PDB file of C-alpha atoms in Angstrom:
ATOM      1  CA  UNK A1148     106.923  73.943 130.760  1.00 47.00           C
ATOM      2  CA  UNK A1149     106.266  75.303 127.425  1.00 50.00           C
ATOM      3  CA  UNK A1150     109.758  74.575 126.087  1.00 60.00           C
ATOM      4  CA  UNK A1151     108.458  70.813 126.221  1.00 62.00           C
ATOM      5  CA  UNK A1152     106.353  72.140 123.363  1.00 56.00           C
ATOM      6  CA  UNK A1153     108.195  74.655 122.013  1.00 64.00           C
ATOM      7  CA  UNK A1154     109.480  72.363 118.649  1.00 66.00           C
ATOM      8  CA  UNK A1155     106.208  70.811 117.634  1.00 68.00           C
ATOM      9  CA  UNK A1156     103.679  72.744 115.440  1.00 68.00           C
ATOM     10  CA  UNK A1157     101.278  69.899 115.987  1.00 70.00           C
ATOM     11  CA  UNK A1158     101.183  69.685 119.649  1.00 76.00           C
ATOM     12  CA  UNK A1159      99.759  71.746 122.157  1.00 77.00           C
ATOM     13  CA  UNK A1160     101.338  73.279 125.240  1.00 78.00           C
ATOM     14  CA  UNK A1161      99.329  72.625 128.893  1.00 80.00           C
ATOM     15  CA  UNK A1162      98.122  75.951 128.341  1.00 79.00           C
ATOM     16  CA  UNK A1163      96.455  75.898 125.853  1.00 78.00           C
ATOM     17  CA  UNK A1164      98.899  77.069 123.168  1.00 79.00           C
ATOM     18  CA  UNK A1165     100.759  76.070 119.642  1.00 81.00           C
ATOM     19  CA  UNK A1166     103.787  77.867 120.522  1.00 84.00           C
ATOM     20  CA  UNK A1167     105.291  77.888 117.331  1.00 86.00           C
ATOM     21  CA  UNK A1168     102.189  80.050 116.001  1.00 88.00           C
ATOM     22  CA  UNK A1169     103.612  82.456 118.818  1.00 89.00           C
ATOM     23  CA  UNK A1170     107.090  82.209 117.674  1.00 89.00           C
ATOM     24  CA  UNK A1171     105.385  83.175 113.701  1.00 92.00           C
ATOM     25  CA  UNK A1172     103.737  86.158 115.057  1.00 93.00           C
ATOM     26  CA  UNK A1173     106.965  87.383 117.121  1.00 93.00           C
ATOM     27  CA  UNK A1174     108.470  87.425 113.655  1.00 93.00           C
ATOM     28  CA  UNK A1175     105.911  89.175 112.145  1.00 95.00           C
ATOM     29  CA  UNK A1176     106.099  91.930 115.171  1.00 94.00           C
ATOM     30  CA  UNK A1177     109.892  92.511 114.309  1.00 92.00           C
ATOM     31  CA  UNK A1178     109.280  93.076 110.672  1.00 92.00           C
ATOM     32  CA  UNK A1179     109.201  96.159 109.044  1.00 92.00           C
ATOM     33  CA  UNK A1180     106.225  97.908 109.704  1.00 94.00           C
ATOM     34  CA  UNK A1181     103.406  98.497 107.454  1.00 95.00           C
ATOM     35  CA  UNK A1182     100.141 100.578 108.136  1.00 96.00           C
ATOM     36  CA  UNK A1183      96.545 100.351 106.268  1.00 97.00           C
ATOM     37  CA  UNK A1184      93.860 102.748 106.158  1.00 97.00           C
ATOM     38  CA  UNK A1185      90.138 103.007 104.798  1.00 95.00           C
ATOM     39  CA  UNK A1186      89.014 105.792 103.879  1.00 93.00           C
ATOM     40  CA  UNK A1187      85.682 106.979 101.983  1.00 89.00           C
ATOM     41  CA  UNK A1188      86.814 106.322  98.455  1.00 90.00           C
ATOM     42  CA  UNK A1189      89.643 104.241  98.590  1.00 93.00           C
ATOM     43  CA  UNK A1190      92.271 101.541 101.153  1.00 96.00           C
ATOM     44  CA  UNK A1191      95.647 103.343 101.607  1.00 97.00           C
ATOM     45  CA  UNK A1192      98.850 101.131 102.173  1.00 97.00           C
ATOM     46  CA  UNK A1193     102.215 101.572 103.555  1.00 96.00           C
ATOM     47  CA  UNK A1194     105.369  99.775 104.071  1.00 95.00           C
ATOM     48  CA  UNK A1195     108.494 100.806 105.025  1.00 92.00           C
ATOM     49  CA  UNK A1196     111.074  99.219 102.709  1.00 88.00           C
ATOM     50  CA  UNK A1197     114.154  97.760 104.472  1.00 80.00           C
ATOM     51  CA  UNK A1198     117.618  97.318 102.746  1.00 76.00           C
ATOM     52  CA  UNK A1199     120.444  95.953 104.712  1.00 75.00           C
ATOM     53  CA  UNK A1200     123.145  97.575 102.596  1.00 75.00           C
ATOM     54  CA  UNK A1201     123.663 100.941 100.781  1.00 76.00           C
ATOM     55  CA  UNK A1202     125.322  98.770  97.729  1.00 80.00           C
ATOM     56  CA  UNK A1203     121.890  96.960  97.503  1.00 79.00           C
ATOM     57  CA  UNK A1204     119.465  97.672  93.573  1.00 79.00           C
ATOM     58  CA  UNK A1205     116.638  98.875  95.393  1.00 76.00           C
ATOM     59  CA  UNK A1206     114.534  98.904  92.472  1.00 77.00           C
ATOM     60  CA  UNK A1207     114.324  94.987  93.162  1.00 79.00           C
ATOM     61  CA  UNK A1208     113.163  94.892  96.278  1.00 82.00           C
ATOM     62  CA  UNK A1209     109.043  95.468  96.713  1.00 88.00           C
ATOM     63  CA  UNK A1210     107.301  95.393  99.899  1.00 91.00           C
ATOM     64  CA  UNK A1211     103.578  95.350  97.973  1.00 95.00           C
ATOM     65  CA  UNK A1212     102.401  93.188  94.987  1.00 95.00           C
ATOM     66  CA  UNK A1213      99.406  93.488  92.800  1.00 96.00           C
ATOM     67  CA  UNK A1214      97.014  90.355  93.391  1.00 96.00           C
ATOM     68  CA  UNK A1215      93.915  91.266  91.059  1.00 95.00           C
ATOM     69  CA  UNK A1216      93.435  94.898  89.223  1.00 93.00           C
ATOM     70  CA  UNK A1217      91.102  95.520  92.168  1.00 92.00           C
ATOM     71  CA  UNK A1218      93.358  94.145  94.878  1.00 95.00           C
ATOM     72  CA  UNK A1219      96.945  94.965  96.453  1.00 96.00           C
ATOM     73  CA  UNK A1220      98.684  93.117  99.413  1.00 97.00           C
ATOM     74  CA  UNK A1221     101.770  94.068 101.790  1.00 97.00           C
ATOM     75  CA  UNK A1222     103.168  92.186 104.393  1.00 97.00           C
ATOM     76  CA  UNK A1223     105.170  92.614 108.000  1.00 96.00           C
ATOM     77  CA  UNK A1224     107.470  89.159 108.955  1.00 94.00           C
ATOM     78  CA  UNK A1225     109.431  87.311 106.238  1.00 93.00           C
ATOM     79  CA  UNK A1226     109.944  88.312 102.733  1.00 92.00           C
ATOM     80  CA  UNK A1227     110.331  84.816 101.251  1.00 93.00           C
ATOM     81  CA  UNK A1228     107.062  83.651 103.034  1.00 95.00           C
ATOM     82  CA  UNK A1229     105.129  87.097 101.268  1.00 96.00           C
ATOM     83  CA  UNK A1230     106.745  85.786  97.983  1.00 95.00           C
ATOM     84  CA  UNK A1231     105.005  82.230  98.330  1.00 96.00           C
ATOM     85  CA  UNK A1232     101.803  83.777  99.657  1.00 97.00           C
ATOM     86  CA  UNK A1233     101.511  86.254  96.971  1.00 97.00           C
ATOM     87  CA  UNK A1234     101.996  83.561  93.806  1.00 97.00           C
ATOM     88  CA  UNK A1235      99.595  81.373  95.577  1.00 97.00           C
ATOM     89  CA  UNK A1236      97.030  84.283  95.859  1.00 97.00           C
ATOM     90  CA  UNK A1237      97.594  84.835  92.279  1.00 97.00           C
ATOM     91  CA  UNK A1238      96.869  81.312  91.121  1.00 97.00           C
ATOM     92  CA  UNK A1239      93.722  81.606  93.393  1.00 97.00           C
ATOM     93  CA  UNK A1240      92.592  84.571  91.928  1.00 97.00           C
ATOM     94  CA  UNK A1241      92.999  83.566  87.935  1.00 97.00           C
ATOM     95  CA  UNK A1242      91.536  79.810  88.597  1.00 97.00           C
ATOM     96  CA  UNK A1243      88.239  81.886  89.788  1.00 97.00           C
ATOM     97  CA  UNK A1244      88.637  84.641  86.966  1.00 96.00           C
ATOM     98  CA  UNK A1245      88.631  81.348  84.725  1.00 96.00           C
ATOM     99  CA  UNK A1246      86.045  79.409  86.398  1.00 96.00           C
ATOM    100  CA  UNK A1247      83.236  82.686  87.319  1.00 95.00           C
ATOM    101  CA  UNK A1248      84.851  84.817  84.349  1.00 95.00           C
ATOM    102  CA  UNK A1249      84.950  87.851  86.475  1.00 93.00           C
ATOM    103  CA  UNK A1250      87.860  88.656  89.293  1.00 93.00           C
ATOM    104  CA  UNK A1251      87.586  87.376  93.032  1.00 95.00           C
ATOM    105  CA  UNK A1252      85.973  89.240  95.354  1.00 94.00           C
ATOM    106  CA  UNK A1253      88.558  90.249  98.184  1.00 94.00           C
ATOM    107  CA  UNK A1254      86.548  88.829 101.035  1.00 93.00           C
ATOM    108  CA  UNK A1255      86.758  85.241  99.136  1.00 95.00           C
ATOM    109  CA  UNK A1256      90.394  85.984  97.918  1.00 96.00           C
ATOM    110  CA  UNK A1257      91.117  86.883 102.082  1.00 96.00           C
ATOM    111  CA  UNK A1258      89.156  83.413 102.936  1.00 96.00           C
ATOM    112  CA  UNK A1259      91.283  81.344 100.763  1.00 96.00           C
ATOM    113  CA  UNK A1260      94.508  82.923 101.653  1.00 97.00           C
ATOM    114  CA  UNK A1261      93.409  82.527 105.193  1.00 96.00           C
ATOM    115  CA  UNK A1262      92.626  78.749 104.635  1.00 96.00           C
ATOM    116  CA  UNK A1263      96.157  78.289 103.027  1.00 96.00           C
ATOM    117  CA  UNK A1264      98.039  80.159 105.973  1.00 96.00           C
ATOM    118  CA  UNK A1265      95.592  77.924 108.929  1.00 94.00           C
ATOM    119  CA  UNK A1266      96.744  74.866 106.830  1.00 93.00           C
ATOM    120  CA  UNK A1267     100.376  75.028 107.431  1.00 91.00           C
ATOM    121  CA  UNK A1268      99.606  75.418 111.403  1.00 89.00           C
ATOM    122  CA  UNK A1269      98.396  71.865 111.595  1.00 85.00           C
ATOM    123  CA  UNK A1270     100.442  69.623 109.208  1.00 81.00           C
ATOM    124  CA  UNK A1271     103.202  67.427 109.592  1.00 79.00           C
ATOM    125  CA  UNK A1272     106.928  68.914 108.390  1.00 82.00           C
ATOM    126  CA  UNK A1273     105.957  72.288 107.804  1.00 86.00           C
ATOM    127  CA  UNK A1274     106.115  75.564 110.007  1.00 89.00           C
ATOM    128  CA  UNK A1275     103.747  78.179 110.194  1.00 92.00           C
ATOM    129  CA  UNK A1276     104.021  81.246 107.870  1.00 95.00           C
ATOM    130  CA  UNK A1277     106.551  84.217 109.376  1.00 95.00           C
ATOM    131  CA  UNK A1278     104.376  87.112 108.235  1.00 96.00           C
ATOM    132  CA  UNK A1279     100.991  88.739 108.045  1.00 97.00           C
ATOM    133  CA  UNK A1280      99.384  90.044 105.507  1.00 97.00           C
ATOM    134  CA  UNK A1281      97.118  93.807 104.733  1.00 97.00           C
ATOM    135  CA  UNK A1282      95.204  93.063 101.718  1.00 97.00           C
ATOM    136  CA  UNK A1283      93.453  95.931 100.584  1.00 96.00           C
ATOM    137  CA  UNK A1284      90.920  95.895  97.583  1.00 94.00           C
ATOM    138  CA  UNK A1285      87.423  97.098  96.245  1.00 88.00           C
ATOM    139  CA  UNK A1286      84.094  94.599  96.108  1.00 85.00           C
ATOM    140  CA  UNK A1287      81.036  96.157  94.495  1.00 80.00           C
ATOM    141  CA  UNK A1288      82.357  99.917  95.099  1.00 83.00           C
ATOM    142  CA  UNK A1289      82.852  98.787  98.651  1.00 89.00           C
ATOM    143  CA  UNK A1290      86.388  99.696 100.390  1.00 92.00           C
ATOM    144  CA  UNK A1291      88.125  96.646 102.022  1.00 94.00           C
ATOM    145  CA  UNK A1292      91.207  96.208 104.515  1.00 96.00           C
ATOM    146  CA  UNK A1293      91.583  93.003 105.670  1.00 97.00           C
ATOM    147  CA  UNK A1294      94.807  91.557 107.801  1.00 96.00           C
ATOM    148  CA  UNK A1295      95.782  87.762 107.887  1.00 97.00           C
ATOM    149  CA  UNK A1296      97.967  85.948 110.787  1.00 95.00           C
ATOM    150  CA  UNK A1297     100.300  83.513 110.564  1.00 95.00           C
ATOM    151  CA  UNK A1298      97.696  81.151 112.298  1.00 93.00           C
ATOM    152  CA  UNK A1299      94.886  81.523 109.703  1.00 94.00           C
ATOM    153  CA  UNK A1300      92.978  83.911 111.626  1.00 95.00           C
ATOM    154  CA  UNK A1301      91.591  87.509 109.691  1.00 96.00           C
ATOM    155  CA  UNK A1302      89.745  90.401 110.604  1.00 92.00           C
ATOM    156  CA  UNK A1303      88.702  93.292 108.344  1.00 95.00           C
ATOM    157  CA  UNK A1304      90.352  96.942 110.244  1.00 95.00           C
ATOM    158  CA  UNK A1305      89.256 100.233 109.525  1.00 95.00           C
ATOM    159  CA  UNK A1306      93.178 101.492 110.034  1.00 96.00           C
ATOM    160  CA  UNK A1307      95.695  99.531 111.697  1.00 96.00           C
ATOM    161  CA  UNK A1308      99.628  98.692 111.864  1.00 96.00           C
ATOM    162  CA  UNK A1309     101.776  95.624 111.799  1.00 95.00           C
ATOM    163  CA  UNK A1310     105.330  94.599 112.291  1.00 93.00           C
ATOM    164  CA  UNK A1311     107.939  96.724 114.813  1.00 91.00           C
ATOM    165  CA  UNK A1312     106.453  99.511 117.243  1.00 89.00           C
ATOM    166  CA  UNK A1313     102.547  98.463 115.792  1.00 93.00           C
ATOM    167  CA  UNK A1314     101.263  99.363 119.206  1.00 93.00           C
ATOM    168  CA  UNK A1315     102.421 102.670 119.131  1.00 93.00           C
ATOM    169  CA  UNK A1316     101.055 102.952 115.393  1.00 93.00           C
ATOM    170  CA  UNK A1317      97.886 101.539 116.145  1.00 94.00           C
ATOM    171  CA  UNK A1318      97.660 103.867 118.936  1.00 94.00           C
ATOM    172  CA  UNK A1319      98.625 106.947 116.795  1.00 94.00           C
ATOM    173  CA  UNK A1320      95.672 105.595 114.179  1.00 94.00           C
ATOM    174  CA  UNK A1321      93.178 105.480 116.897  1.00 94.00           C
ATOM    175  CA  UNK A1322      93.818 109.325 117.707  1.00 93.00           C
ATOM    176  CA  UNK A1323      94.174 110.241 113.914  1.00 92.00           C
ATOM    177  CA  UNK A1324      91.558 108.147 111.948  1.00 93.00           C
ATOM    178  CA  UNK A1325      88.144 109.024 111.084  1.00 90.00           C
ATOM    179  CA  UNK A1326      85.189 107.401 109.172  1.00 85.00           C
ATOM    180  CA  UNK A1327      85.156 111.104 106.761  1.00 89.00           C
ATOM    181  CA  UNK A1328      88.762 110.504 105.824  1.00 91.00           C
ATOM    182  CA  UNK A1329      89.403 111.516 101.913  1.00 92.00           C
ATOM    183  CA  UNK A1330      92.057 109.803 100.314  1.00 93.00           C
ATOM    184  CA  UNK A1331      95.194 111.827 100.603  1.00 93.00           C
ATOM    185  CA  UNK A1332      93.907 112.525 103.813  1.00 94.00           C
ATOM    186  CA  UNK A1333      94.693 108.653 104.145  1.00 94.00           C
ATOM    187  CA  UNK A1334      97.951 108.954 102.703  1.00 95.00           C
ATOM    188  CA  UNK A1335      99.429 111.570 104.991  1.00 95.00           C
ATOM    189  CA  UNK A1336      98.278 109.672 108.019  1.00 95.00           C
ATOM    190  CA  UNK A1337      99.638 106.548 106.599  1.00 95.00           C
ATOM    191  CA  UNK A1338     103.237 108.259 106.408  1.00 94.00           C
ATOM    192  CA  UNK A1339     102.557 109.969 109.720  1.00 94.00           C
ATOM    193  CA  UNK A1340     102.266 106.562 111.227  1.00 94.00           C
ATOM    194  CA  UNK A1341     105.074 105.064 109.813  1.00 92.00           C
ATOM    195  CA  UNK A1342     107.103 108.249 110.858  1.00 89.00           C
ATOM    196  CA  UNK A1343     106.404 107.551 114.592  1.00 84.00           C
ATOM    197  CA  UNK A1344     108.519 104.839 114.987  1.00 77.00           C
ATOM    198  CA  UNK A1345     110.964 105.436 111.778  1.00 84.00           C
ATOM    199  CA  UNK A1346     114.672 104.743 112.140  1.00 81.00           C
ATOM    200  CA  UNK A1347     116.590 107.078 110.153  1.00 82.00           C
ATOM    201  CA  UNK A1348     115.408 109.953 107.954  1.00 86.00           C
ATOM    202  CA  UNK A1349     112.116 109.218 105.791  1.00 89.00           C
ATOM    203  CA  UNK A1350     112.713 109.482 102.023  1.00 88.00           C
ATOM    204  CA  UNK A1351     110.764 108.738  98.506  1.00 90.00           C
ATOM    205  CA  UNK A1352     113.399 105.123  98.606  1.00 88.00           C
ATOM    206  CA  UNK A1353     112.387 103.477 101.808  1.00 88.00           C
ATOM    207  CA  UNK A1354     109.278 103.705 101.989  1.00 93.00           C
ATOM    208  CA  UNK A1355     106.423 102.364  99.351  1.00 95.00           C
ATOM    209  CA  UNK A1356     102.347 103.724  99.185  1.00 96.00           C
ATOM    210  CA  UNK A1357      99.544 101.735  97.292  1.00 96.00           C
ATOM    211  CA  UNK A1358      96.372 103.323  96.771  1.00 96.00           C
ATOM    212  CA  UNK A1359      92.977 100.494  95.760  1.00 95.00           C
ATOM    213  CA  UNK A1360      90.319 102.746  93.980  1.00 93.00           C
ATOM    214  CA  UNK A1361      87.209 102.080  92.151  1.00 91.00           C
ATOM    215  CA  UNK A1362      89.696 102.696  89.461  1.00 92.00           C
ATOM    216  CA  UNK A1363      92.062  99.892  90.666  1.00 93.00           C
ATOM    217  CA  UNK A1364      95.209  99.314  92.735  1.00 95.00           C
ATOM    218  CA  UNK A1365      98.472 100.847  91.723  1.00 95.00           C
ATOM    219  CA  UNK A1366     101.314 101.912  93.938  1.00 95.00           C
ATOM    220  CA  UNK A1367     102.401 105.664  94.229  1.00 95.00           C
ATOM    221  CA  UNK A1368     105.548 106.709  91.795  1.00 93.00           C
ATOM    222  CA  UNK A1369     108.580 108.027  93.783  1.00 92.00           C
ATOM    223  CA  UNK A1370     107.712 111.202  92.623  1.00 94.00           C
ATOM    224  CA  UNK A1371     104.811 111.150  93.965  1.00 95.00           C
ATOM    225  CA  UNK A1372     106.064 109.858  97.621  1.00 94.00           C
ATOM    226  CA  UNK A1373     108.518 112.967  97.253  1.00 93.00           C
ATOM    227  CA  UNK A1374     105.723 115.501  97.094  1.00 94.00           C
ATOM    228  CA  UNK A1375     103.877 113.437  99.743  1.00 92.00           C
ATOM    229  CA  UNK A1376     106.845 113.743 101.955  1.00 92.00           C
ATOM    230  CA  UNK A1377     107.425 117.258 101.218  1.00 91.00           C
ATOM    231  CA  UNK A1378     103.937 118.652 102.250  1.00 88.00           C
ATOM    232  CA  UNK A1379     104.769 117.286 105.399  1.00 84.00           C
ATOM    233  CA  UNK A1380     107.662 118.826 106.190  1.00 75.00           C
TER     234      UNK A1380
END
């Protein structure tokens, strides 16, 4: 019955559901994965970074973007969809910074991206967003990790994993994560998770780390993934 349905965003199914938002987040669950953690003094993310061919620059292909100096943001589901997300993000984030002269707080920043990503379930010749979103950023010395569905919806995680085998990652998380966690604490368990259901052998090129401070949001050098990676072995 829900095939009826299946090709209109706008329309529900007798059950009760907009199937295309279900088709978004099966997209999203085939993605590459990506894991966020909180930890005392600081949001850890990681992504696993997906090339389809050994002849491909790597160095131009990012699974994690700046937003604000405060703020970073991955994504599991479609690349091109991230791209739009992020740039809108951006011109949220500098219309406050001109309007309030100081940077967006990450639980409005979330709220707006939210609204933007709930819009496109419920207008005419559009289609949901194919990927979800871990924003992680600092309010007020406050640690935030927030993740944002295809239909709008967001909820702020302590740890948790998106995109292919995130079941068995959030599972791992729930056995592995505790409120005391230091930073690189954080960091190993982030690449811990993403090693449980890793294809292939782990290395400082397919995977990417951001770290959001009081000092800020940067992502880790390959160097430093290397020596993350190598205290593991």
């Amino acid at each position: 019955m829900s095939e009826r349905y299946s090709f209109s965003l706008t329309t529900f199914s007798p059950s009760g559901k907009l199937v295309q938002i279900e088709y978004a987040i099966a997209a999203v669950a085939a993605g590459a994965p990506s894991i966020g953690i909180k930890s005392k003094t600081g949001v850890v993310l990681a992504a696993e970074k997906k090339t389809k061919s050994l002849l491909y620059d790597d160095t131009t292909i990012t699974k994690m973007e700046m937003i604000t100096k405060h703020c970073g943001i991955t994504y599991s589901g479609m690349g091109p969809d991230f791209r739009i997300l992020v740039r809108k993000a951006r011109k949220i984030a500098q219309q406050y910074y001109l309007q309030y002269d100081e940077e967006i707080p990450v639980s409005q920043l979330v709220q707006r991206i939210a609204y933007v990503m709930q819009e496109y379930t419920h207008s005419g010749g559009v289609r949901p967003f194919g990927v979800s979103l871990l924003v992680a950023g600092f309010d007020e010395e406050v640690p935030y990790l927030v993740q944002c569905d295809p239909s709008g919806a967001y909820f702020a995680w302590k740890a948790t994993a998106m995109g292919k085998n995130h079941i068995n990652g959030k599972t791992f998380l729930e056995k592995r994560y505790n409120a005391d966690l230091e930073l690189e604490d954080a960091v190993h368990t982030a690449i811990l998770t993403l090693k449980e259901g890793f294809e292939g052998q782990m290395t400082e090129d397919n995977i990417e780390i951001g770290i959001s401070t009081t000092a800020g949001f940067r992502k880790l050098t390959r160097s430093e993934i290397k020596d993350y990676l190598a205290a593991l072995n």
